[in-house]
Short mmCIF file of C-alpha atoms in Angstrom, two decimals:
data_model
loop_
_atom_site.label_atom_id
_atom_site.label_comp_id
_atom_site.label_asym_id
_atom_site.label_seq_id
_atom_site.Cartn_x
_atom_site.Cartn_y
_atom_site.Cartn_z
CA MET A 1 105.64 108.17 112.30
CA ARG A 2 103.32 105.94 112.69
CA ALA A 3 103.58 102.85 115.09
CA VAL A 4 101.37 99.65 116.67
CA THR A 5 101.57 99.00 120.40
CA ASP A 6 101.90 96.06 121.40
CA VAL A 7 97.97 95.71 121.73
CA GLY A 8 97.41 96.53 118.12
CA THR A 9 96.83 100.48 118.90
CA THR A 10 97.48 102.41 115.99
CA VAL A 11 99.42 106.14 117.44
CA VAL A 12 101.46 109.18 115.36
CA LEU A 13 105.25 109.63 117.10
CA HIS A 14 105.61 113.04 117.42
CA ASP A 15 109.26 114.74 116.72
CA ASP A 16 109.49 115.66 120.13
CA GLY A 17 109.14 111.86 121.73
CA THR A 18 105.92 112.03 122.52
CA TRP A 19 103.10 110.06 121.34
CA ALA A 20 98.83 110.15 120.76
CA PRO A 21 96.51 107.70 119.61
CA MET A 22 96.04 107.99 116.05
CA ALA A 23 92.71 108.85 114.83
CA GLN A 24 91.01 106.54 112.06
CA SER A 25 90.09 109.89 110.23
CA ALA A 26 94.22 110.46 109.96
CA ALA A 27 94.85 107.21 107.68
CA THR A 28 95.10 108.33 104.08
CA GLU A 29 96.13 104.84 102.73
CA GLY A 30 94.48 101.97 103.26
CA PHE A 31 92.48 98.85 101.08
CA ARG A 32 90.03 100.05 99.31
CA LYS A 33 88.10 102.53 101.04
CA SER A 34 89.19 100.76 104.43
CA PRO A 35 92.38 102.85 106.25
CA TRP A 36 94.60 100.61 107.74
CA GLY A 37 93.74 100.22 111.23
CA SER A 38 90.35 99.74 110.65
CA SER A 39 87.92 97.09 112.45
CA MET A 40 86.56 94.44 110.92
CA SER A 41 82.87 95.74 110.98
CA GLN A 42 84.23 99.56 109.75
CA VAL A 43 85.30 97.41 106.86
CA ARG A 44 82.02 95.55 106.26
CA ALA A 45 80.14 98.45 106.37
CA ILE A 46 82.34 99.96 104.51
CA GLU A 47 81.71 97.38 101.88
CA GLY A 48 78.07 97.53 101.73
CA ASN A 49 77.45 93.67 101.43
CA ASP A 50 78.15 90.33 103.27
CA PRO A 51 81.56 88.93 102.99
CA VAL A 52 81.80 85.36 100.91
CA LYS A 53 84.22 84.38 103.37
CA GLU A 54 84.91 85.54 107.39
CA THR A 55 87.49 83.56 109.83
CA ASP A 56 88.38 85.34 112.80
CA ASP A 57 91.30 87.50 110.90
CA VAL A 58 89.99 87.30 107.20
CA LEU A 59 87.34 88.83 105.38
CA ALA A 60 86.45 88.39 101.57
CA PHE A 61 84.40 89.99 99.12
CA ALA A 62 83.56 89.46 95.81
CA VAL A 63 84.43 92.45 93.93
CA LYS A 64 85.10 93.52 90.30
CA LEU A 65 88.81 95.16 89.09
CA GLY A 66 88.11 96.68 86.41
CA ARG A 67 87.26 94.27 84.16
CA PHE A 68 89.07 91.19 86.56
CA ASP A 69 86.18 89.14 89.16
CA CYS A 70 88.36 89.54 91.86
CA ALA A 71 88.07 88.49 95.66
CA ALA A 72 89.12 90.84 98.10
CA ILE A 73 90.99 90.02 100.42
CA TYR A 74 90.84 91.48 103.99
CA ILE A 75 93.08 90.64 106.76
CA PHE A 76 93.11 91.47 110.13
CA VAL A 77 95.96 91.76 113.32
CA SER A 78 94.95 92.27 116.77
CA GLY A 79 91.70 93.05 115.37
CA GLN A 80 92.73 95.67 112.33
CA LEU A 81 93.12 95.89 109.03
CA ALA A 82 96.90 95.21 108.72
CA ARG A 83 96.99 93.80 104.56
CA GLY A 84 94.64 93.49 102.29
CA LYS A 85 94.62 91.99 98.52
CA TYR A 86 92.76 91.49 95.12
CA ARG A 87 92.62 87.81 94.18
CA LEU A 88 92.67 87.19 90.03
CA VAL A 89 89.55 84.72 90.64
CA GLU A 90 88.66 83.70 86.66
CA GLU A 91 90.07 81.09 85.02
CA TYR A 92 91.53 80.62 82.34
CA GLN A 93 91.81 77.98 79.36
CA ASN A 94 95.03 79.60 77.54
CA GLN A 95 97.47 80.68 80.74
CA ASN A 96 99.52 83.45 78.95
CA LYS A 97 96.39 85.27 79.76
CA TYR A 98 97.30 85.20 83.19
CA LEU A 99 100.23 87.06 82.26
CA SER A 100 98.13 89.31 80.46
CA ALA A 101 96.31 90.23 83.67
CA PHE A 102 99.42 90.48 85.51
CA ASP A 103 100.37 92.40 82.83
CA GLU A 104 97.39 94.85 82.94
CA LEU A 105 97.38 95.18 86.84
CA LYS A 106 100.67 96.04 87.12
CA ASP A 107 100.45 99.13 84.23
CA SER A 108 97.51 99.96 86.26
CA VAL A 109 98.99 99.95 89.27
CA THR A 110 102.06 101.70 87.86
CA LYS A 111 99.66 103.90 86.67
CA LYS A 112 98.33 104.89 90.10
CA TYR A 113 101.91 104.99 91.67
CA GLY A 114 104.74 105.61 89.65
CA ALA A 115 107.61 102.99 87.87
CA PRO A 116 107.86 100.32 90.69
CA ASN A 117 110.43 99.98 93.19
CA GLU A 118 111.03 96.31 92.07
CA ASP A 119 110.35 94.71 89.02
CA ARG A 120 111.39 90.68 89.34
CA THR A 121 111.01 88.10 86.54
CA TYR A 122 112.40 84.08 88.50
CA TRP A 123 112.74 81.27 86.58
CA LEU A 124 113.45 78.29 88.58
CA ASN A 125 113.92 75.79 85.56
CA ASP A 126 114.58 77.02 82.34
CA LEU A 127 112.23 74.82 80.25
CA TYR A 128 110.07 77.19 78.59
CA ARG A 129 112.06 79.76 78.74
CA ASP A 130 113.13 80.10 75.31
CA ASP A 131 109.06 79.35 73.81
CA PHE A 132 106.91 82.57 75.01
CA SER A 133 103.78 80.79 74.40
CA GLU A 134 104.82 78.38 76.88
CA TRP A 135 105.49 80.93 79.80
CA GLY A 136 101.78 80.41 81.02
CA MET A 137 102.07 76.89 81.24
CA ALA A 138 105.67 77.49 83.01
CA VAL A 139 103.99 79.55 85.45
CA SER A 140 101.59 76.89 86.15
CA CYS A 141 104.16 74.65 86.84
CA GLY A 142 106.17 76.81 89.20
CA HIS A 143 109.06 77.58 86.66
CA LEU A 144 108.60 81.14 86.10
CA SER A 145 107.19 84.06 88.42
CA LYS A 146 106.92 87.49 88.25
CA PHE A 147 106.37 90.37 91.16
CA ALA A 148 106.47 93.95 91.01
CA SER A 149 106.34 96.08 93.80
CA TRP A 150 105.79 100.04 94.88
CA ASP A 151 106.95 101.95 98.53
CA THR A 152 104.53 104.00 99.24
CA GLU A 153 104.19 106.34 102.54
CA GLU A 154 102.12 104.01 104.61
CA SER A 155 101.87 101.14 102.29
CA PHE A 156 103.73 98.59 100.71
CA ILE A 157 102.42 97.32 97.68
CA THR A 158 103.10 94.10 95.11
CA VAL A 159 101.60 92.85 92.03
CA GLY A 160 102.80 89.32 91.50
CA ILE A 161 102.04 85.81 89.37
CA LEU A 162 103.05 82.09 89.95
CA GLY A 163 101.98 79.12 90.47
CA GLU A 164 101.64 75.34 91.43
CA ASN A 165 100.60 72.05 90.62
CA PHE A 166 98.67 73.54 87.12
CA ASP A 167 97.28 76.59 89.73
CA VAL A 168 97.96 80.13 89.00
CA THR A 169 97.95 82.65 91.08
CA VAL A 170 97.87 86.53 90.18
CA GLY A 171 97.11 89.28 92.65
CA VAL A 172 97.70 92.37 93.98
CA GLU A 173 99.18 92.93 97.87
CA TYR A 174 99.05 95.96 100.04
CA SER A 175 100.77 96.50 103.04
CA GLY A 176 100.13 98.31 106.06
CA LYS A 177 103.83 99.42 107.37
CA ALA A 178 102.59 100.31 110.74
CA PHE A 179 101.14 96.72 111.20
CA ALA A 180 104.53 94.87 109.27
CA ALA A 181 106.52 94.60 112.90
CA LEU A 182 102.98 93.83 114.78
CA GLU A 183 102.49 90.55 112.60
CA ASP A 184 105.89 89.59 112.71
CA LYS A 185 105.90 89.30 116.38
CA LEU A 186 102.62 87.55 116.61
CA LYS A 187 103.67 85.19 113.88
CA GLU A 188 107.18 84.51 115.53
CA ASP A 189 105.01 84.20 119.03
CA ALA A 190 103.05 81.38 117.76
CA LEU A 191 105.86 79.52 116.50
CA LEU A 192 107.46 79.67 119.82
CA GLU A 193 104.69 78.37 121.32
CA ASP A 194 104.65 75.60 119.58
CA LEU A 195 108.34 74.93 119.56
#
């Protein structure tokens, strides 16, 4: 079992109650070719080119994911890679093409990881529900969203499509399980500090 300490160090917990720092090479999963817990400099070196966006806790690169132009977004918690996501950057006049892109990405993730643990469709407004030719419009208005999720040994993976104000987002997000509690704690601490 893996855990993350309060200072963000990833450790391996042994059955006998002892623990040891996890070597970077011990991580088998992550985002793209970067294992969970990688530093920003390690991710930059692995990507091999300059990011299109950089903040204290985010690196983003322009990449191809199959036939899609995407942003590969790396999210760091306490200096360690905790989440990563592909966000489709292509824009379509025919908004149903976003749904086709979602289906294609979901099928690709299914080929790699098997059937999703969850596969959900949410309708917040039924205006376009009976007219499939308008489902892309339904997504862009925020009436329709779809999500599929997988649970691997070290990661949570979600493929999703959602929209708001006629802007559609299609993406695949990977989250390192060992960093979920640390990320939640930092968010809670920030909220409590603001109260």
